[in-house]
């Protein structure tokens, strides 16, 4: 349902840097990048799945939790480490919550924004995955 990716941090006496290359450090071509910040306390973001999109979430500052649901089981992952990427494939319902004031959540995506490939209704999501539209 998800994969944890571990990035290599290059540190010297000036500080640290993490490079991420498509098809090397993440398993897809990166077509889009977006980031969430200034998220209000108690807000839950996401609440959708994607039919095709692959994404890697990296919490580059602060922390947040991600709830992942493949229609059969749910897991919660806490992101707080810049070296870690959370890979989420298609057909995984995800919700982001417990953002800290300083959280910056960076997302690398395999395709351009396309509202048509979102499922934003949980009941529709369950029907979609249970009708064998998905491989986990
Ligand atoms: P939304 O999908 O609600 O964010 P969340 O991940 O919390 O569900 O996106 C908020 C708005 O931003 C919505 O109008 C769609 C728009 N948007 C884009 O235009 N491009 C993007 O790449 C993304 C992720 C969202």
Coordinates of N, CA, C and O and ligand atoms in Angstrom, one line a residue:
X1 N 0.8 -1.2 0.0 CA 0.0 0.0 0.0 C 0.9 1.3 0.0 O 0.5 2.3 -0.5
X2 N 2.1 1.1 0.6 CA 3.0 2.2 0.6 C 4.4 1.7 0.7 O 4.6 0.5 1.0
X3 N 5.4 2.6 0.4 CA 6.8 2.2 0.6 C 7.5 3.3 1.3 O 7.2 4.5 1.0
X4 N 8.4 3.0 2.2 CA 9.2 4.0 2.8 C 10.5 4.1 2.0 O 11.2 3.1 1.8
X5 N 10.8 5.3 1.5 CA 12.1 5.5 0.7 C 13.0 6.3 1.7 O 12.6 7.2 2.4
X6 N 14.3 5.9 1.6 CA 15.3 6.6 2.4 C 16.3 7.3 1.5 O 16.9 6.7 0.6
X7 N 16.4 8.6 1.7 CA 17.2 9.4 0.9 C 18.6 9.6 1.6 O 18.6 9.6 2.8
X8 N 19.6 9.9 0.8 CA 20.9 10.1 1.4 C 21.2 11.6 1.6 O 21.1 12.3 0.6
X9 N 21.5 11.9 2.8 CA 21.8 13.3 3.1 C 23.3 13.5 3.0 O 24.1 12.7 3.4
X10 N 23.7 14.6 2.3 CA 25.1 14.9 2.1 C 25.4 16.1 3.0 O 24.9 17.2 2.8
X11 N 26.2 15.8 4.0 CA 26.4 16.9 5.0 C 27.9 17.2 5.0 O 28.8 16.4 4.8
X12 N 28.2 18.5 5.2 CA 29.6 18.9 5.5 C 29.5 20.0 6.5 O 28.5 20.3 7.1
X13 N 30.6 20.7 6.7 CA 30.6 21.7 7.8 C 29.7 23.0 7.5 O 29.5 23.8 8.3
X14 N 29.1 23.0 6.2 CA 28.2 24.1 5.9 C 26.8 23.8 6.2 O 25.9 24.6 6.3
X15 N 26.5 22.5 6.3 CA 25.1 22.0 6.5 C 24.8 20.8 5.7 O 25.8 20.0 5.5
X16 N 23.6 20.6 5.4 CA 23.2 19.3 4.7 C 22.4 19.6 3.4 O 21.8 20.6 3.3
X17 N 22.4 18.6 2.6 CA 21.7 18.7 1.3 C 21.2 17.3 1.0 O 21.9 16.3 1.2
X18 N 20.0 17.2 0.4 CA 19.4 15.9 0.0 C 19.0 16.0 -1.5 O 18.1 16.7 -1.8
X19 N 19.7 15.3 -2.3 CA 19.3 15.3 -3.8 C 18.3 14.2 -4.0 O 18.4 13.1 -3.4
X20 N 17.3 14.4 -4.9 CA 16.3 13.4 -5.3 C 16.2 13.4 -6.8 O 15.9 14.4 -7.4
X21 N 16.5 12.3 -7.4 CA 16.5 12.2 -8.8 C 15.4 11.2 -9.3 O 15.2 10.1 -8.7
X22 N 14.7 11.6 -10.3 CA 13.6 10.7 -10.8 C 14.2 9.4 -11.3 O 15.3 9.3 -11.9
X23 N 13.4 8.3 -11.1 CA 13.7 7.0 -11.5 C 15.0 6.4 -10.8 O 15.3 5.3 -11.0
X24 N 15.6 7.2 -10.0 CA 16.7 6.7 -9.2 C 16.3 6.7 -7.7 O 16.3 5.7 -7.0
X25 N 15.9 7.9 -7.2 CA 15.5 7.9 -5.8 C 14.0 7.8 -5.6 O 13.6 7.5 -4.5
X26 N 13.2 8.1 -6.6 CA 11.8 7.9 -6.6 C 11.4 7.0 -7.8 O 12.1 7.2 -8.9
X27 N 10.4 6.1 -7.7 CA 10.2 5.1 -8.8 C 9.4 5.6 -10.0 O 8.7 4.9 -10.6
X28 N 9.4 6.9 -10.3 CA 8.7 7.5 -11.4 C 9.3 8.7 -11.9 O 10.2 9.3 -11.2
X29 N 8.9 9.2 -13.1 CA 9.3 10.5 -13.6 C 8.5 11.6 -12.8 O 7.3 11.4 -12.7
X30 N 9.2 12.6 -12.4 CA 8.5 13.6 -11.6 C 8.0 14.7 -12.6 O 8.8 15.4 -13.2
X31 N 6.7 14.8 -12.6 CA 6.1 15.8 -13.5 C 5.6 17.0 -12.8 O 5.3 18.0 -13.4
X32 N 5.4 16.9 -11.4 CA 4.8 18.0 -10.7 C 5.4 17.9 -9.2 O 5.6 16.8 -8.7
X33 N 5.5 19.1 -8.7 CA 5.9 19.2 -7.3 C 5.0 20.2 -6.6 O 4.6 21.2 -7.2
X34 N 4.5 19.9 -5.4 CA 3.7 20.9 -4.7 C 4.1 20.8 -3.2 O 4.6 19.7 -2.8
X35 N 3.8 21.8 -2.5 CA 4.1 21.7 -1.0 C 3.0 22.4 -0.2 O 2.4 23.4 -0.7
X36 N 2.7 21.8 0.9 CA 1.7 22.3 1.9 C 2.4 23.0 3.0 O 3.3 22.4 3.6
X37 N 1.9 24.1 3.4 CA 2.5 24.8 4.6 C 1.4 25.7 5.1 O 0.3 25.9 4.5
X38 N 1.7 26.3 6.3 CA 0.7 27.2 7.0 C -0.6 26.4 7.2 O -1.7 27.1 7.2
X39 N -0.6 25.1 7.4 CA -1.8 24.3 7.6 C -2.3 24.7 9.0 O -1.6 24.7 10.0
X40 N -3.6 24.9 9.1 CA -4.2 25.3 10.3 C -4.3 24.1 11.3 O -4.4 22.9 10.8
X41 N -4.3 24.4 12.6 CA -4.3 23.3 13.6 C -5.7 22.5 13.4 O -6.7 23.2 13.1
X42 N -5.6 21.2 13.6 CA -6.8 20.4 13.5 C -7.4 20.2 12.1 O -8.4 19.5 12.0
X43 N -6.7 20.7 11.1 CA -7.1 20.5 9.7 C -6.8 19.0 9.3 O -5.7 18.5 9.6
X44 N -7.7 18.4 8.5 CA -7.3 17.1 7.9 C -7.4 17.4 6.4 O -8.4 17.8 5.8
X45 N -6.2 17.2 5.7 CA -6.1 17.4 4.3 C -6.2 16.1 3.5 O -6.2 15.0 4.2
X46 N -6.2 16.1 2.2 CA -6.2 14.9 1.5 C -7.6 14.4 1.4 O -8.5 15.0 0.7
X47 N -7.9 13.3 2.0 CA -9.3 12.6 2.0 C -9.7 12.3 0.6 O -10.7 12.7 0.1
X48 N -8.8 11.6 -0.1 CA -9.0 11.2 -1.5 C -8.1 10.0 -1.9 O -7.1 9.8 -1.1
X49 N -8.4 9.4 -3.0 CA -7.4 8.5 -3.6 C -7.2 8.9 -5.0 O -8.0 9.8 -5.5
X50 N -6.2 8.3 -5.7 CA -6.0 8.6 -7.1 C -6.1 7.3 -7.9 O -5.7 6.3 -7.4
X51 N -6.7 7.4 -9.1 CA -6.8 6.2 -9.9 C -5.4 5.9 -10.6 O -5.2 4.7 -10.8
X52 N -4.6 6.8 -10.9 CA -3.3 6.5 -11.5 C -2.1 7.2 -10.9 O -1.0 6.6 -11.1
X53 N -2.3 8.3 -10.2 CA -1.1 9.0 -9.7 C -0.3 8.3 -8.7 O -0.8 7.6 -7.8
X54 N 1.0 8.5 -8.8 CA 2.0 8.0 -7.8 C 2.6 9.2 -7.2 O 2.9 10.2 -7.9
X55 N 2.8 9.2 -5.9 CA 3.4 10.4 -5.2 C 4.4 9.9 -4.1 O 4.3 8.8 -3.6
X56 N 5.3 10.8 -3.8 CA 6.2 10.7 -2.7 C 6.0 11.9 -1.8 O 6.2 13.0 -2.3
X57 N 5.7 11.7 -0.5 CA 5.5 12.8 0.4 C 6.8 12.9 1.3 O 7.2 11.8 1.9
X58 N 7.3 14.1 1.5 CA 8.5 14.3 2.3 C 8.2 15.4 3.2 O 7.8 16.5 2.8
X59 N 8.3 15.2 4.5 CA 8.1 16.3 5.5 C 9.4 17.0 5.7 O 10.3 16.5 6.4
X60 N 9.6 18.1 5.0 CA 10.9 18.8 5.0 C 11.1 19.7 6.2 O 12.1 20.2 6.5
X61 N 10.0 19.9 6.9 CA 10.0 20.7 8.2 C 8.8 20.3 9.0 O 7.8 20.0 8.5
X62 N 9.0 20.3 10.4 CA 7.9 20.0 11.3 C 7.5 18.5 11.1 O 8.4 17.7 10.8
X63 N 6.3 18.2 11.4 CA 5.8 16.8 11.3 C 4.3 16.8 11.0 O 3.6 17.8 11.1
X64 N 3.9 15.6 10.5 CA 2.5 15.4 10.3 C 2.2 13.9 10.3 O 3.2 13.1 10.2
X65 N 1.0 13.5 10.3 CA 0.7 12.1 10.2 C -0.1 11.8 8.9 O -0.9 12.7 8.5
X66 N 0.1 10.7 8.4 CA -0.6 10.3 7.1 C -1.4 9.0 7.4 O -0.8 8.0 7.8
X67 N -2.7 9.0 7.2 CA -3.5 7.8 7.3 C -3.7 7.2 5.9 O -4.0 7.9 5.0
X68 N -3.3 5.9 5.8 CA -3.4 5.2 4.5 C -4.4 4.1 4.6 O -4.4 3.4 5.6
X69 N -5.2 4.0 3.6 CA -6.3 3.0 3.7 C -6.5 2.4 2.3 O -6.7 3.1 1.3
X70 N -6.2 1.1 2.1 CA -6.4 0.4 0.8 C -7.7 -0.2 0.6 O -8.0 -0.9 -0.3
X71 N -8.7 0.1 1.5 CA -10.0 -0.4 1.4 C -10.2 -1.6 2.3 O -11.3 -2.1 2.5
X72 N -9.1 -2.2 2.7 CA -9.1 -3.4 3.6 C -8.5 -3.2 4.9 O -8.9 -3.7 5.9
X73 N -7.4 -2.4 4.9 CA -6.8 -2.0 6.2 C -6.3 -0.6 6.2 O -6.0 0.0 5.1
X74 N -6.1 -0.1 7.4 CA -5.6 1.3 7.6 C -4.3 1.3 8.3 O -4.2 0.5 9.3
X75 N -3.5 2.3 8.0 CA -2.2 2.4 8.8 C -2.0 3.9 8.9 O -2.3 4.7 8.0
X76 N -1.3 4.3 10.0 CA -0.9 5.7 10.2 C 0.6 5.8 10.3 O 1.2 5.0 11.0
X77 N 1.1 6.7 9.5 CA 2.6 6.9 9.4 C 2.8 8.3 9.9 O 2.2 9.2 9.4
X78 N 3.8 8.5 10.8 CA 4.2 9.8 11.2 C 5.4 10.2 10.4 O 6.4 9.5 10.3
X79 N 5.3 11.4 9.7 CA 6.5 11.9 8.9 C 7.1 13.0 9.7 O 6.4 14.0 10.1
X80 N 8.4 12.9 10.0 CA 9.1 14.0 10.7 C 10.6 14.1 10.3 O 11.3 14.9 10.8
X81 N 11.0 13.3 9.3 CA 12.4 13.2 9.0 C 12.6 13.5 7.5 O 12.0 12.9 6.6
X82 N 13.4 14.5 7.2 CA 13.7 15.0 5.8 C 14.3 13.9 4.9 O 14.3 14.0 3.7
X83 N 14.9 12.9 5.6 CA 15.5 11.8 4.8 C 14.6 10.7 4.3 O 15.0 9.8 3.6
X84 N 13.3 10.9 4.8 CA 12.4 9.8 4.5 C 11.3 10.3 3.5 O 10.7 11.3 3.7
X85 N 11.0 9.4 2.5 CA 9.9 9.7 1.6 C 8.8 8.6 1.7 O 9.2 7.4 1.9
X86 N 7.6 9.0 1.7 CA 6.5 8.0 1.8 C 5.9 7.9 0.4 O 5.3 8.9 -0.1
X87 N 6.1 6.8 -0.2 CA 5.6 6.5 -1.6 C 4.2 6.0 -1.4 O 3.9 5.1 -0.7
X88 N 3.3 6.7 -2.1 CA 1.8 6.2 -2.1 C 1.5 6.0 -3.6 O 1.5 6.9 -4.4
X89 N 1.0 4.8 -3.8 CA 0.6 4.4 -5.2 C -0.8 4.7 -5.4 O -1.5 5.3 -4.6
X90 N -1.4 4.4 -6.6 CA -2.8 4.6 -6.9 C -3.7 3.8 -5.9 O -3.3 2.8 -5.3
X91 N -4.9 4.3 -5.8 CA -6.0 3.5 -5.1 C -5.7 3.3 -3.6 O -6.0 2.3 -3.0
X92 N -5.1 4.3 -3.0 CA -4.9 4.3 -1.6 C -5.5 5.6 -1.1 O -5.1 6.7 -1.4
X93 N -6.6 5.5 -0.3 CA -7.2 6.6 0.4 C -6.2 7.2 1.4 O -5.7 6.5 2.2
X94 N -6.0 8.5 1.3 CA -5.0 9.1 2.3 C -5.5 10.4 2.9 O -6.2 11.2 2.2
X95 N -5.2 10.5 4.1 CA -5.6 11.8 4.9 C -4.3 12.2 5.6 O -3.6 11.4 6.2
X96 N -4.1 13.5 5.6 CA -2.9 14.1 6.3 C -3.5 14.9 7.4 O -4.4 15.7 7.3
X97 N -2.9 14.8 8.6 CA -3.4 15.5 9.8 C -2.3 15.7 10.8 O -1.2 15.2 10.6
X98 N -2.7 16.3 12.0 CA -1.7 16.6 13.0 C -0.5 17.3 12.5 O 0.7 17.0 12.8
X99 N -0.7 18.3 11.6 CA 0.4 19.2 11.1 C 0.8 20.1 12.3 O 0.0 20.5 13.1
X100 N 2.1 20.3 12.4 CA 2.6 21.3 13.4 C 2.6 22.6 12.7 O 2.5 22.7 11.4
X101 N 2.8 23.7 13.5 CA 2.7 25.0 12.9 C 3.7 25.2 11.8 O 3.5 26.0 10.8
X102 N 4.9 24.6 11.9 CA 6.0 24.8 11.0 C 6.1 23.7 9.9 O 7.1 23.6 9.2
X103 N 5.1 22.9 9.8 CA 5.2 21.7 8.8 C 5.2 22.2 7.4 O 4.4 23.0 7.0
X104 N 6.2 21.7 6.6 CA 6.2 21.9 5.2 C 6.2 20.5 4.6 O 7.2 19.7 4.8
X105 N 5.1 20.1 3.9 CA 5.0 18.8 3.4 C 5.2 18.9 1.9 O 4.4 19.5 1.1
X106 N 6.3 18.4 1.4 CA 6.7 18.4 0.0 C 6.2 17.1 -0.7 O 6.3 16.1 -0.2
X107 N 5.5 17.3 -1.9 CA 5.0 16.2 -2.6 C 5.6 16.1 -4.0 O 5.5 17.1 -4.7
X108 N 6.1 15.0 -4.4 CA 6.6 14.8 -5.8 C 5.6 13.9 -6.4 O 5.1 12.9 -5.9
X109 N 5.1 14.3 -7.6 CA 4.0 13.6 -8.2 C 4.4 13.1 -9.6 O 5.1 13.8 -10.3
X110 N 3.8 12.0 -10.0 CA 4.2 11.3 -11.3 C 3.4 12.0 -12.5 O 3.7 11.6 -13.6
X111 N 2.5 12.9 -12.2 CA 1.8 13.4 -13.4 C 1.2 14.8 -13.0 O 1.3 15.3 -11.9
X112 N 0.8 15.5 -14.1 CA 0.2 16.8 -13.9 C -1.1 16.7 -13.1 O -1.7 15.6 -13.0
X113 N -1.5 17.8 -12.5 CA -2.8 17.8 -11.8 C -4.0 17.5 -12.7 O -4.1 18.1 -13.8
X114 N -4.8 16.5 -12.3 CA -5.9 16.2 -13.1 C -7.0 15.7 -12.2 O -7.0 14.6 -11.7
X115 N -7.9 16.6 -12.0 CA -9.0 16.4 -11.0 C -9.8 15.1 -11.4 O -10.4 14.4 -10.5
X116 N -9.8 14.8 -12.7 CA -10.6 13.6 -13.1 C -10.1 12.3 -12.6 O -10.9 11.3 -12.6
X117 N -8.9 12.2 -12.2 CA -8.4 11.0 -11.7 C -8.4 10.9 -10.2 O -7.9 9.9 -9.6
X118 N -9.0 11.9 -9.5 CA -9.2 11.8 -8.1 C -10.5 11.0 -7.7 O -11.5 11.2 -8.5
X119 N -10.5 10.3 -6.6 CA -11.8 9.9 -6.0 C -11.9 10.6 -4.7 O -11.0 10.3 -3.8
X120 N -12.9 11.4 -4.5 CA -13.0 12.2 -3.3 C -14.1 11.8 -2.4 O -14.4 12.4 -1.4
X121 N -14.8 10.7 -2.8 CA -15.9 10.2 -2.0 C -15.5 8.8 -1.5 O -15.2 7.9 -2.2
X122 N -15.5 8.6 -0.1 CA -15.0 7.4 0.5 C -15.8 6.2 0.0 O -15.2 5.1 -0.2
X123 N -17.1 6.3 -0.1 CA -17.9 5.2 -0.5 C -17.6 4.8 -1.9 O -17.5 3.6 -2.3
X124 N -17.4 5.8 -2.8 CA -17.0 5.5 -4.2 C -15.6 4.8 -4.2 O -15.4 3.9 -5.0
X125 N -14.7 5.3 -3.4 CA -13.4 4.6 -3.3 C -13.5 3.2 -2.9 O -12.9 2.3 -3.6
X126 N -14.3 2.9 -1.9 CA -14.5 1.5 -1.5 C -15.0 0.6 -2.7 O -14.6 -0.5 -2.9
X127 N -16.0 1.2 -3.3 CA -16.6 0.4 -4.5 C -15.6 0.2 -5.5 O -15.4 -0.9 -6.1
X128 N -14.8 1.2 -5.8 CA -13.8 1.2 -6.9 C -12.7 0.1 -6.6 O -12.4 -0.7 -7.4
X129 N -12.2 0.1 -5.3 CA -11.1 -0.9 -5.1 C -11.7 -2.3 -4.9 O -11.1 -3.3 -5.3
X130 N -13.0 -2.4 -4.5 CA -13.5 -3.8 -4.3 C -14.1 -4.3 -5.6 O -14.4 -5.5 -5.7
X131 N -14.1 -3.5 -6.7 CA -14.5 -4.0 -8.0 C -13.2 -4.3 -8.8 O -13.2 -4.2 -10.0
X132 N -12.1 -4.6 -8.1 CA -10.9 -5.1 -8.7 C -10.3 -4.1 -9.7 O -9.6 -4.5 -10.7
X133 N -10.4 -2.8 -9.4 CA -9.8 -1.8 -10.3 C -8.3 -1.6 -9.9 O -7.7 -0.8 -10.4
X134 N -7.9 -2.3 -8.9 CA -6.6 -2.0 -8.3 C -5.7 -3.2 -8.0 O -6.2 -4.3 -7.8
X135 N -4.5 -2.9 -7.9 CA -3.5 -3.9 -7.5 C -2.6 -3.3 -6.4 O -2.1 -2.2 -6.6
X136 N -2.5 -3.9 -5.3 CA -1.7 -3.4 -4.2 C -0.4 -4.1 -4.1 O -0.4 -5.3 -4.1
Ligands
LIG1 P1 -6.8 19.7 -2.6 O1 -6.9 18.5 -3.6 O2 -8.0 20.0 -1.8 O3 -5.7 19.4 -1.5 P2 -5.6 18.1 -0.6 O4 -4.3 17.4 -1.0 O5 -5.5 18.6 0.8 O6 -6.8 17.3 -0.9 O7 -6.3 20.9 -3.4 C1 -6.6 22.2 -3.0 C2 -6.8 23.0 -4.3 O8 -5.6 23.1 -5.0 C3 -7.8 22.4 -5.2 O9 -8.6 23.5 -5.7 C4 -7.0 21.8 -6.3 C5 -5.8 22.7 -6.4 N1 -4.6 22.0 -6.8 C6 -4.0 22.3 -8.0 O10 -4.5 23.2 -8.7 N2 -2.8 21.7 -8.4 C7 -2.3 20.7 -7.6 O11 -1.2 20.2 -8.0 C8 -2.9 20.4 -6.4 C9 -2.3 19.3 -5.5 C10 -4.0 21.0 -6.0

